[in-house]
Coordinates of C-alpha atoms and ligand atoms in Angstrom, one line a residue:
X1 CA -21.3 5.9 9.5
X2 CA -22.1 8.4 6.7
X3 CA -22.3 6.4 2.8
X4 CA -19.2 8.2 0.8
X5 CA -19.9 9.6 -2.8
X6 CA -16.8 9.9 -4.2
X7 CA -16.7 11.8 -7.8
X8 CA -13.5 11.2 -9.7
X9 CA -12.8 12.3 -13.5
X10 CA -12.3 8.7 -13.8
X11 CA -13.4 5.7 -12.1
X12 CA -11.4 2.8 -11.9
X13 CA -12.6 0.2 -9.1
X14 CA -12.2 -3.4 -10.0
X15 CA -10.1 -5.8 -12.1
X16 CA -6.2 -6.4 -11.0
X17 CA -4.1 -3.7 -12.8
X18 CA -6.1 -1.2 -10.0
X19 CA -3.3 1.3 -8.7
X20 CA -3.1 2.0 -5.0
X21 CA -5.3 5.2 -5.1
X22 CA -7.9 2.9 -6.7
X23 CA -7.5 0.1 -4.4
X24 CA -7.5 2.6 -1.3
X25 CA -10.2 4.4 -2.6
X26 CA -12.1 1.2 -3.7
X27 CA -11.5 0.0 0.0
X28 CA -13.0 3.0 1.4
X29 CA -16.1 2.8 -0.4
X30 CA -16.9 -0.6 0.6
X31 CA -16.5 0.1 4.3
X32 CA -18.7 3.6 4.2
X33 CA -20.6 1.7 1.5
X34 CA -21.5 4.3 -1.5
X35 CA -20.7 5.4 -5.1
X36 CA -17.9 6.2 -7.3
X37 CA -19.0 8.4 -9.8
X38 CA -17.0 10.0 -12.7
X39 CA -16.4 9.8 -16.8
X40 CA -16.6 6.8 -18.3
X41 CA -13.4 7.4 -20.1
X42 CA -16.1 6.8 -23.4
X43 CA -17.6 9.7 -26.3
X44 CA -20.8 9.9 -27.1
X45 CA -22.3 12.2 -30.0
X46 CA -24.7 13.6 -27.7
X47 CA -24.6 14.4 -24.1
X48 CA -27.4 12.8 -22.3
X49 CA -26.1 12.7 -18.5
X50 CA -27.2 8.4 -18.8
X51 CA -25.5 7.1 -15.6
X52 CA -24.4 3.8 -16.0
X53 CA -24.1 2.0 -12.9
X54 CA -22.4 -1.4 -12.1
X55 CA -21.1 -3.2 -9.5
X56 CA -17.4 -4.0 -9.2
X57 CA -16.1 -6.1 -6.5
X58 CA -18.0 -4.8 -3.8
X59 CA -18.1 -0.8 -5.3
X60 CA -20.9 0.5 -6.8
X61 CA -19.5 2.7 -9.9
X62 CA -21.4 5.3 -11.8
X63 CA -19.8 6.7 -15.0
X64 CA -21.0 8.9 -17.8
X65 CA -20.1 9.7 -21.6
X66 CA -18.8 12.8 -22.9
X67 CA -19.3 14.6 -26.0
X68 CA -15.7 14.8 -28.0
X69 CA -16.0 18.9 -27.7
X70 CA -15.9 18.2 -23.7
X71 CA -13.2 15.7 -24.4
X72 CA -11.4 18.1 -26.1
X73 CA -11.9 21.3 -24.4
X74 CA -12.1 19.9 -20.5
X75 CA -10.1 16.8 -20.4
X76 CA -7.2 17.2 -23.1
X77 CA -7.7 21.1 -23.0
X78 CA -8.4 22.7 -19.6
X79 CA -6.6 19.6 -17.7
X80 CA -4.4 18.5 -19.5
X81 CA -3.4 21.9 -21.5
X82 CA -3.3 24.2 -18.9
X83 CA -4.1 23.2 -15.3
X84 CA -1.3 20.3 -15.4
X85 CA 1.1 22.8 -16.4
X86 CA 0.9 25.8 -14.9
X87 CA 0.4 23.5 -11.3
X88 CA 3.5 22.2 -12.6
X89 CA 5.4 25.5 -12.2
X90 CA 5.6 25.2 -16.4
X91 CA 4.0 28.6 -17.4
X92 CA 6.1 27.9 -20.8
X93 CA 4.0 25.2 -21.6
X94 CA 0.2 26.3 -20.3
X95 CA -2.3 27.1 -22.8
X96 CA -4.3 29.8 -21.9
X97 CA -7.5 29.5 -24.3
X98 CA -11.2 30.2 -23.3
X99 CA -12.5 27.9 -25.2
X100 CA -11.2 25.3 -22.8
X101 CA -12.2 27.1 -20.0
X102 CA -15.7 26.9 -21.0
X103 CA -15.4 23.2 -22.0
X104 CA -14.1 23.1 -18.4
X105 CA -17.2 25.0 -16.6
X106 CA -19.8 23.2 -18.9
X107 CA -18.6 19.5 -18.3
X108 CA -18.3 20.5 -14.5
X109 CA -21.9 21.8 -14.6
X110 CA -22.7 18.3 -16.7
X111 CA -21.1 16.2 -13.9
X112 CA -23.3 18.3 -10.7
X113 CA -26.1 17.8 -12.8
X114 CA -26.0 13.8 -13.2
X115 CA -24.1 13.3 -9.7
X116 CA -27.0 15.2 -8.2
X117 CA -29.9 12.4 -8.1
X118 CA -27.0 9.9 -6.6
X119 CA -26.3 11.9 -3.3
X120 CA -28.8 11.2 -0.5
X121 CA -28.5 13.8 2.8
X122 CA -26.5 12.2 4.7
X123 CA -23.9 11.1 2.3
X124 CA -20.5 12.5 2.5
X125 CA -19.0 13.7 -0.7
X126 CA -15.7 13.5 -1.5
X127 CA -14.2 14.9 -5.1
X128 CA -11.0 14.2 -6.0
X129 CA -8.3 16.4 -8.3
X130 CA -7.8 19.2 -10.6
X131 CA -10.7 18.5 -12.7
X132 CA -13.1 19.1 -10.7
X133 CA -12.4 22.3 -8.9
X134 CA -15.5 24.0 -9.7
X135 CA -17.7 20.7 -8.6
X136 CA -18.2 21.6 -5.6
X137 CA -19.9 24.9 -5.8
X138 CA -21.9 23.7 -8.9
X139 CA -23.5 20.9 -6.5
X140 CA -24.1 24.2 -3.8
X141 CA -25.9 25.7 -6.7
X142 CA -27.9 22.9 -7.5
X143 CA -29.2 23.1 -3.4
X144 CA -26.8 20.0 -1.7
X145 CA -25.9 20.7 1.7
X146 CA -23.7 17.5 2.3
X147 CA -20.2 17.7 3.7
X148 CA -18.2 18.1 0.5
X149 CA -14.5 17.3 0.3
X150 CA -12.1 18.2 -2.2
X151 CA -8.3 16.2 -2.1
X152 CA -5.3 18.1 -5.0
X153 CA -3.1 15.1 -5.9
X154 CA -0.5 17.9 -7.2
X155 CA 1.1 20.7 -6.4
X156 CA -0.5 24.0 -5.7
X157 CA 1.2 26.7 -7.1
X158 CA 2.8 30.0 -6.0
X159 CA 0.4 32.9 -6.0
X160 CA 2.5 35.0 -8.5
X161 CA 2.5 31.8 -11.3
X162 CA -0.7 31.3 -10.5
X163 CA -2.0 34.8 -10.9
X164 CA -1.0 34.1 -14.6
X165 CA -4.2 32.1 -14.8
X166 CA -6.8 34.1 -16.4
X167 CA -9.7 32.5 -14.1
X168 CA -7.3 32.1 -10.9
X169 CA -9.4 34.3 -8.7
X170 CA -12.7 32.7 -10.2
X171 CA -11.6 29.0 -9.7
X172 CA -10.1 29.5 -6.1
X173 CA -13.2 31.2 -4.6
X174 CA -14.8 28.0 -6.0
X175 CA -12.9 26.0 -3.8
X176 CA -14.8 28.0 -1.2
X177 CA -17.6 25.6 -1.3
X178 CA -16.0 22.9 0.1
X179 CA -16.1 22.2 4.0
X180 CA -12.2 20.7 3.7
X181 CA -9.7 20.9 1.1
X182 CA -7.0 18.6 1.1
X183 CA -2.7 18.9 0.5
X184 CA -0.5 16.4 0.3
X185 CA 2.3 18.8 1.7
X186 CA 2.3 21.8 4.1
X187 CA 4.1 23.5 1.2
X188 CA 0.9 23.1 -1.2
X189 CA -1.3 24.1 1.6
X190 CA 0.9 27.7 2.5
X191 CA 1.2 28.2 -1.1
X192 CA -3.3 27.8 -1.0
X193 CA -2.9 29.7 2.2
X194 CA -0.7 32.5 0.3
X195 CA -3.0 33.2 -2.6
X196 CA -6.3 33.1 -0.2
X197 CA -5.3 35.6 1.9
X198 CA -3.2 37.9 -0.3
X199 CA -5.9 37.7 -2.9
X200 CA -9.4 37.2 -1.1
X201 CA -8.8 38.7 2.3
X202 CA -9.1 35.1 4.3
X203 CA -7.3 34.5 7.3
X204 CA -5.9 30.7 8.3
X205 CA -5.9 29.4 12.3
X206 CA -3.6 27.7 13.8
X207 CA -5.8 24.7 13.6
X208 CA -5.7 24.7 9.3
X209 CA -9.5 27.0 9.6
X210 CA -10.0 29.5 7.2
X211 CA -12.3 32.1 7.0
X212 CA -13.6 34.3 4.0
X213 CA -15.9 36.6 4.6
X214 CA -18.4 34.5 6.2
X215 CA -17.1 31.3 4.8
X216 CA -15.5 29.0 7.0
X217 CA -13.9 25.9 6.0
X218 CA -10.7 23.5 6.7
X219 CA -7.3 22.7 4.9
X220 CA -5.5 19.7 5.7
X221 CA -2.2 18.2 5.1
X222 CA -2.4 15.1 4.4
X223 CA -0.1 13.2 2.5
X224 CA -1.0 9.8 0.2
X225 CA 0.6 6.9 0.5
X226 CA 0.5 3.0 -0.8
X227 CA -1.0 0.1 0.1
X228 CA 2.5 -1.2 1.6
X229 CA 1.5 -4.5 2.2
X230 CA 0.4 -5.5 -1.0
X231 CA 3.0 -3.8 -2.4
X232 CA 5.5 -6.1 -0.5
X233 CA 3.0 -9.1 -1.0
X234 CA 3.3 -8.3 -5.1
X235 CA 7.3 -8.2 -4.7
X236 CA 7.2 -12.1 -2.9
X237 CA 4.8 -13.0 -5.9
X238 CA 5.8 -16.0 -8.3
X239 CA 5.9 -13.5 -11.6
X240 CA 8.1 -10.7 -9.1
X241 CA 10.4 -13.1 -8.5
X242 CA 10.5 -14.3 -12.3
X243 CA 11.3 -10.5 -13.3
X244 CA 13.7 -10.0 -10.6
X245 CA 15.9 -13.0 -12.0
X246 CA 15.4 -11.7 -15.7
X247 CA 16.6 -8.5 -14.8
X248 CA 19.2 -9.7 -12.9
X249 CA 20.7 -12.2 -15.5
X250 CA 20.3 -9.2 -18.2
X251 CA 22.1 -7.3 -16.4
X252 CA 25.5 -9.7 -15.7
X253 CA 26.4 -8.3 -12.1
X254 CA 25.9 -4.6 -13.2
X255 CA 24.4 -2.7 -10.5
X256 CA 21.1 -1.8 -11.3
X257 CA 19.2 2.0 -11.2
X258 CA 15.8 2.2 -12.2
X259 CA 13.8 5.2 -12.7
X260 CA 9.6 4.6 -13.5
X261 CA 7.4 7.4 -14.1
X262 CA 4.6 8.0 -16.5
X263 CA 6.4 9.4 -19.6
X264 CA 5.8 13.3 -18.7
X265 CA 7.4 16.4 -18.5
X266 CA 7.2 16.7 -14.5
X267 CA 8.9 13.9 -13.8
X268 CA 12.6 15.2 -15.0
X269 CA 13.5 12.8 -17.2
X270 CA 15.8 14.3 -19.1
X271 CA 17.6 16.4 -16.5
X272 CA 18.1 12.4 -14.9
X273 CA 19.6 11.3 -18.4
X274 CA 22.2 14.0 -18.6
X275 CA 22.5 13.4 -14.6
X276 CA 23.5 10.4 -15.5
X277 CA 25.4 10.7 -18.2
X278 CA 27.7 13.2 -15.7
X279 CA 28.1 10.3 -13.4
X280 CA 29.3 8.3 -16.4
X281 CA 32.4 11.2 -17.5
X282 CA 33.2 12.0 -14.1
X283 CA 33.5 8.3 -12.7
X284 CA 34.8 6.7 -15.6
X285 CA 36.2 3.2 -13.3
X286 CA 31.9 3.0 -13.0
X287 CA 31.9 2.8 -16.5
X288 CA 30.3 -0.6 -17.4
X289 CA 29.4 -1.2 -13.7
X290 CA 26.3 0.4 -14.0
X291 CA 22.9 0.3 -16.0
X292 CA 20.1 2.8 -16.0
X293 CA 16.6 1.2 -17.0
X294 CA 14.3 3.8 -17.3
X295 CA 10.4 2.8 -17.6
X296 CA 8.4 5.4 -18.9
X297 CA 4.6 4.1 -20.4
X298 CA 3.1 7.0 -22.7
X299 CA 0.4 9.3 -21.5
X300 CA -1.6 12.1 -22.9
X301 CA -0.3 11.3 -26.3
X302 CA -3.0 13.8 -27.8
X303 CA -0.9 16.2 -26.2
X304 CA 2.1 17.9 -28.3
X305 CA 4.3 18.7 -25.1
X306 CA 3.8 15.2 -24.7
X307 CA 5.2 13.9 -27.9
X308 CA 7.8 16.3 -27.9
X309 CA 9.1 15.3 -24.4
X310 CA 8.8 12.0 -26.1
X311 CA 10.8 12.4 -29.0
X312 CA 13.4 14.5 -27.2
X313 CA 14.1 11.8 -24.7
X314 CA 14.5 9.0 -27.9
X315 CA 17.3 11.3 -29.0
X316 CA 19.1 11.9 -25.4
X317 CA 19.0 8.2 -25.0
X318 CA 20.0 7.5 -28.2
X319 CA 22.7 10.3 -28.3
X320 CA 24.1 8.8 -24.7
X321 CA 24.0 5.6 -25.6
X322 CA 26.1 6.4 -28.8
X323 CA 28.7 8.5 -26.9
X324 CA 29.4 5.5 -24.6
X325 CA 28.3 2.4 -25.3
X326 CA 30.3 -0.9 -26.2
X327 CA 30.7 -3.8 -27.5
X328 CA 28.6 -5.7 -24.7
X329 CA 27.0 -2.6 -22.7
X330 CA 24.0 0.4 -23.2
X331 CA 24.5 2.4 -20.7
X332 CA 20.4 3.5 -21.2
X333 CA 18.0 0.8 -21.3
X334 CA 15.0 3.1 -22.3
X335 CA 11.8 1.0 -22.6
X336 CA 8.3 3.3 -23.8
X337 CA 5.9 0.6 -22.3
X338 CA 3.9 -0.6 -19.2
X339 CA 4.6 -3.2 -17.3
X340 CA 2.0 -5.2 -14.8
X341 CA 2.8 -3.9 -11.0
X342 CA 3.8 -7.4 -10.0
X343 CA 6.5 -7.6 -12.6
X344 CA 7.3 -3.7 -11.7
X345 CA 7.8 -5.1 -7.7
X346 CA 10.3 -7.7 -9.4
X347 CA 12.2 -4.4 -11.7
X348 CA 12.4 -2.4 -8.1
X349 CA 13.8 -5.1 -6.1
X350 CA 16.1 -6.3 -8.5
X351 CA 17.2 -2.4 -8.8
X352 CA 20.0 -1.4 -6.0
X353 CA 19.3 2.3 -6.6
X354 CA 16.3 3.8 -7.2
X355 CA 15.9 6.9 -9.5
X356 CA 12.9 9.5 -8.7
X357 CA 13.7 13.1 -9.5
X358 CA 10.5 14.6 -10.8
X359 CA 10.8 18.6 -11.4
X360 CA 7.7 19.0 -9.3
X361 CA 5.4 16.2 -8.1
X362 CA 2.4 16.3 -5.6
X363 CA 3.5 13.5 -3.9
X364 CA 4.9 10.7 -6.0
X365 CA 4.2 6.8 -4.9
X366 CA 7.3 5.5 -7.0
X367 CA 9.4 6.4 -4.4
X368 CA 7.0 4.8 -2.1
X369 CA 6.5 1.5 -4.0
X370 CA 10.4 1.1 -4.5
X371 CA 11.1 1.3 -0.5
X372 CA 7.8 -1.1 -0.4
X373 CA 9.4 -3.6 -2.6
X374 CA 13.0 -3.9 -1.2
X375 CA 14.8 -7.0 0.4
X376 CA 15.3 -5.9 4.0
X377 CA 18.3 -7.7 4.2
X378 CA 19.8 -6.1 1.3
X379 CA 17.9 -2.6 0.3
X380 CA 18.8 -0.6 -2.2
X381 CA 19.2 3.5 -2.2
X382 CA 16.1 5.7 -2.6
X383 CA 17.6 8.9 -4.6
X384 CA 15.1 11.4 -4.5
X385 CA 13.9 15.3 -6.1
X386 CA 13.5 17.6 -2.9
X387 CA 10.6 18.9 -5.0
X388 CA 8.4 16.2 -4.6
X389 CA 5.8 16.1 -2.3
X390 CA 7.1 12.7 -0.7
X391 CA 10.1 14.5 0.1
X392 CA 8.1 15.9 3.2
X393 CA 8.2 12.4 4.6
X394 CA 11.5 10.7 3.7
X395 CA 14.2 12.5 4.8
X396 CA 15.9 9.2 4.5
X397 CA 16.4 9.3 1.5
X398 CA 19.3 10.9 -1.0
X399 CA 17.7 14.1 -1.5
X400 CA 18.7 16.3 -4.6
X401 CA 17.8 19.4 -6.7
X402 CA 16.7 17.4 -9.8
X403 CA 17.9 20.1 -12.4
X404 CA 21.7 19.8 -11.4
X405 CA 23.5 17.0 -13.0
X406 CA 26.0 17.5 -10.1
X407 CA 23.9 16.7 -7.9
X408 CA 22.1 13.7 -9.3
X409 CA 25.8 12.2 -10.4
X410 CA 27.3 12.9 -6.3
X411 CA 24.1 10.8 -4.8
X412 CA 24.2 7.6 -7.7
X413 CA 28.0 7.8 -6.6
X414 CA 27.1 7.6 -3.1
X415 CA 24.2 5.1 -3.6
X416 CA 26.4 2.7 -5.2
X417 CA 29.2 2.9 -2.6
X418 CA 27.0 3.1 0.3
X419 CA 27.7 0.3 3.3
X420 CA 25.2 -1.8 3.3
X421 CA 24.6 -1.0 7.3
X422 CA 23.9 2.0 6.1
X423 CA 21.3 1.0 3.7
X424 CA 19.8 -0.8 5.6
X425 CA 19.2 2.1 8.3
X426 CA 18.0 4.8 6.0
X427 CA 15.8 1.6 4.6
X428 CA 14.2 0.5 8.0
X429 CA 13.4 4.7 8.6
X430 CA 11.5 5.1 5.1
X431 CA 10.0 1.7 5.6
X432 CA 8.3 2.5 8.4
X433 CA 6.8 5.9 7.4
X434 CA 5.8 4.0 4.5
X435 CA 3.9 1.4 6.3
X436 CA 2.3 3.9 8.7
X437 CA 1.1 6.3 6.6
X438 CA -0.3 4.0 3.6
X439 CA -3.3 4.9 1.6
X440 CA -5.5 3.4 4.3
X441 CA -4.3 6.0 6.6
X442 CA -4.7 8.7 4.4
X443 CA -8.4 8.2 3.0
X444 CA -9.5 7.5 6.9
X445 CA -8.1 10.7 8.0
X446 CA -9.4 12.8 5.3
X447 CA -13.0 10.8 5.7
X448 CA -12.9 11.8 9.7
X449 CA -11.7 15.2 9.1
X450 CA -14.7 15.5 6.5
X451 CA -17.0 14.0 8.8
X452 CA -16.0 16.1 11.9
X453 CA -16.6 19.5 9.5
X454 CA -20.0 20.7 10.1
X455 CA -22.7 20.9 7.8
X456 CA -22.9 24.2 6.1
X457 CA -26.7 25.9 6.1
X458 CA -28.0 26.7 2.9
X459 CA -28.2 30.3 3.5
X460 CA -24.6 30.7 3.9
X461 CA -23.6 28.6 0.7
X462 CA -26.0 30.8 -1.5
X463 CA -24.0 33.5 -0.7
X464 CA -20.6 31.8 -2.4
Ligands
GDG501 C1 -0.5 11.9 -9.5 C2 0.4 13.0 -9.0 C3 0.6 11.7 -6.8 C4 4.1 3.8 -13.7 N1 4.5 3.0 -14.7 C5 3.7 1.9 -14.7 C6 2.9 1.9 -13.6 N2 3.1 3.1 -13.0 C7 2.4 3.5 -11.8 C8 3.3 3.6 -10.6 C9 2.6 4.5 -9.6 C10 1.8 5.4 -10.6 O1 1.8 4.8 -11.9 C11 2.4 6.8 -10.7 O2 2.1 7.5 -9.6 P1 2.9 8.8 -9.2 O3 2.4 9.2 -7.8 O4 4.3 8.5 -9.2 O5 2.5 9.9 -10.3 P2 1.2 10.4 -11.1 O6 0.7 9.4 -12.1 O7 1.7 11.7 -11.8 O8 0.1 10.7 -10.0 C12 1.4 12.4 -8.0 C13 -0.4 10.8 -7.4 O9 -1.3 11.4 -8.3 C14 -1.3 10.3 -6.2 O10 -1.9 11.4 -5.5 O11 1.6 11.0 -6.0 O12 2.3 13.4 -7.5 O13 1.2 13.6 -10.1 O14 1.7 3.8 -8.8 O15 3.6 2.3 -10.1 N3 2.0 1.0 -13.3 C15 2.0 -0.1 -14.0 N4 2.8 -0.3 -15.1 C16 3.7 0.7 -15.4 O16 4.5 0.5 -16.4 N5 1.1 -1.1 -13.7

């Protein structure tokens, strides 16, 4: 079996608070055996490409500093600024400056450089995300002719948003270096597809091979899941259960809906508040039934779309809860923290619906982790956005167009009246994709469809 370099912006093996993609990809590394290499998530006032390179429960990690103008101008600029965005479907709120795109070429140049020494013939490589577009052709240049992998954890866009892009055409012929590129959706993969041939002439097989010129490399769909045992394992824990009463007794037999998503413009949060807030006028006997606890820890709060969407949201709660509170009920329980994932299993089981209506979303694991964590005998309702990706996979689910507040009000009115037969079904259906296509299942079939590619000849990657 082939070691596994995996190069991540950041690296986070080890310690308990790991998320699933961490664990799976933690899990992956210590059966291929390998590296995971990536930023440090630390400055330094001068780059000097020092690798430093620990051991963390069975992973060996190697991470680097950056120098703030990288941080600046590649993480909180190029990513966060304008890739994020724009993959988003939110042109309104890309920055298009080339500063960052610099920032972004020179720390992906920075990262082939150090990465380089750590890869060893053999090894497959396997680079993860929108940061790292480019990483693969600047390890071509630098001579590796390793299988190289590249996974997009979100969306791809449609070829006439993304042609707004000043480096579109530049940063998708990169991608050409890679022997397989993965989706998590055959929509983000057509979309790929679209741009590829309409812009660069390539031409897509049945079989997901496409061919440039003389380049000739795979796309996969291949969606990523959860580790769904753990994830019910963390639900039966001591400090689940503990939550699950808490939130219980504060709620006083008031059905529960609970919506958890990093605190970010994708996720639809305020289109779910004023979805909401239409189930509340039109159903006013619900009035007083119900309680909406939204958990939404910060992110990106360099950002200012992020501590707008931020602010906004304080006043939509706080406007909501003004127009109908009483005496003895919120109708918004808004909390701006993070919460440990066994005492999130405890908030999801507790919660008989489950609120996940992202604008766009690659794939999103809330909706996996809140199946994951129900009681089988009693499940809740998954409500879910048809635009994200997991929408591909659980049909199940209440499935609804996120920006109408129609919509979103109809399901929560069907979630809370549904039989509990009925539940159940729809549960048992989702369960099961959930439990067959967990994380494991995803990062082995991207490793055997890496390892199956061939290995390209030099002369045909100088060429890219
Ligand atoms: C990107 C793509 C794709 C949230 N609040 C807390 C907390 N979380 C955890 C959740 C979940 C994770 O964060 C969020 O994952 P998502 O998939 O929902 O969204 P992104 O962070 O945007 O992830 C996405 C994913 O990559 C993987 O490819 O699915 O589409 O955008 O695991 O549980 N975790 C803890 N406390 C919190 O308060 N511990």
């Amino acid at each position: 079996m082939s070691r596994l370099i995996v190069i991540s912006n950041r690296v986070s093996a080890g310690g308990g608070a790991q998320g699933g993609l961490a664990v799976a990809l933690s899990a992956a590394l210590r059966e291929h055996g390998g590296i995971w290499f990536g930023w440090s998530g630390n400055e330094t006032s001068e780059f000097t490409g020092h690798i430093n390179m620990e051991r963390i429960d069975g992973v060996t990690t190697a991470t680097i500093d950056l120098e703030e103008q990288d941080i600046e101008e590649y993480y909180d600029g190029y990513a966060n600024r304008t890739l994020w965005p724009l993959f988003h479907y939110r042109i309104d709120l890309a920055e298009y400056e080339r500063s960052f795109a610099d920032g972004y070429r020179r720390a992906n140049e920075r990262f082939a450089e150090t990465a380089l020494p750590l890869i060893e013939p053999n090894d497959l490589v396997w680079v993860q995300d929108y940061h790292m577009f480019p990483l693969g052709r600047e390890l071509r240049a630098r001579g590796v002719e390793n299988r190289i992998g590249f996974f997009l954890h979100i969306p791809w866009p449609p070829r006439r948003l993304l042609a707004t892009l000043p480096e579109a055409r530049a940063l998708t012929e990169s991608l050409l270096a890679y022997n397989l590129i993965g989706f998590h959706t055959d929509e983000w993969l057509q979309s790929f597809g679209d741009y590829v041939s309409h812009e660069l002439g390539g031409t897509i097989d049945d079989d997901g091979w496409l061919t440039v010129g003389e380049r000739r490399l795979r796309l996969i769909a291949c969606p990523v899941g959860i580790d769904a045992k753990e994830f019910a394992a963390l639900a039966a824990s001591e400090k689940a259960r503990e939550t699950y009463e808490r939130v219980r007794v504060s709620a006083v037999g008031r059905t529960l809906i609970v919506g958890v998503d990093r605190l970010d413009y994708s996720k639809g949060l305020e289109e779910r508040f004023l979805g909401y807030e239409r189930f509340l006028t039109e159903h006013p006997e619900e009035r007083k039934e119900v309680t909406l606890l939204q958990i939404a820890p910060p992110s990106r709060g360099t950002v200012d779309s992020y501590q707008r969407i931020r602010s906004n949201l304080e006043g939509l709660a706080g406007r909501i809860n003004g127009a109908h509170a009483g005496l003895d009920w919120v109708p918004i329980r808004y909390v701006n923290q993070g919460y440990t994932r066994d005492m999130l299993a405890g908030v999801y089981r507790a919660s008989k619906v489950g609120l996940v209506t992202p604008l766009r979303d690659g794939m999103n694991l809330v909706a996996k982790e809140y199946v994951a964590a129900q009681d089988p005998d009693d499940p809740g309702v998954l409500i879910l956005s048809r635009f994200a990706g997991a929408a591909e996979q659980m049909p199940e689910a209440l499935l609804v167009n996120p920006h109408s507040a129609e919509e979103i009000s109809d399901a929560l009115g069907r979630a809370i009246r549904m039989p509990r037969e009925e539940r159940i079904r729809r549960w048992r259906a989702l369960m099961n994709g959930v439990e067959e296509q967990d994380v494991m299942w995803w990062s082995k079939r991207f490793t055997d469809a890496l390892q199956d590619c061939q290995q390209p000849t030099c002369g045909t990657m100088e060429r890219i």
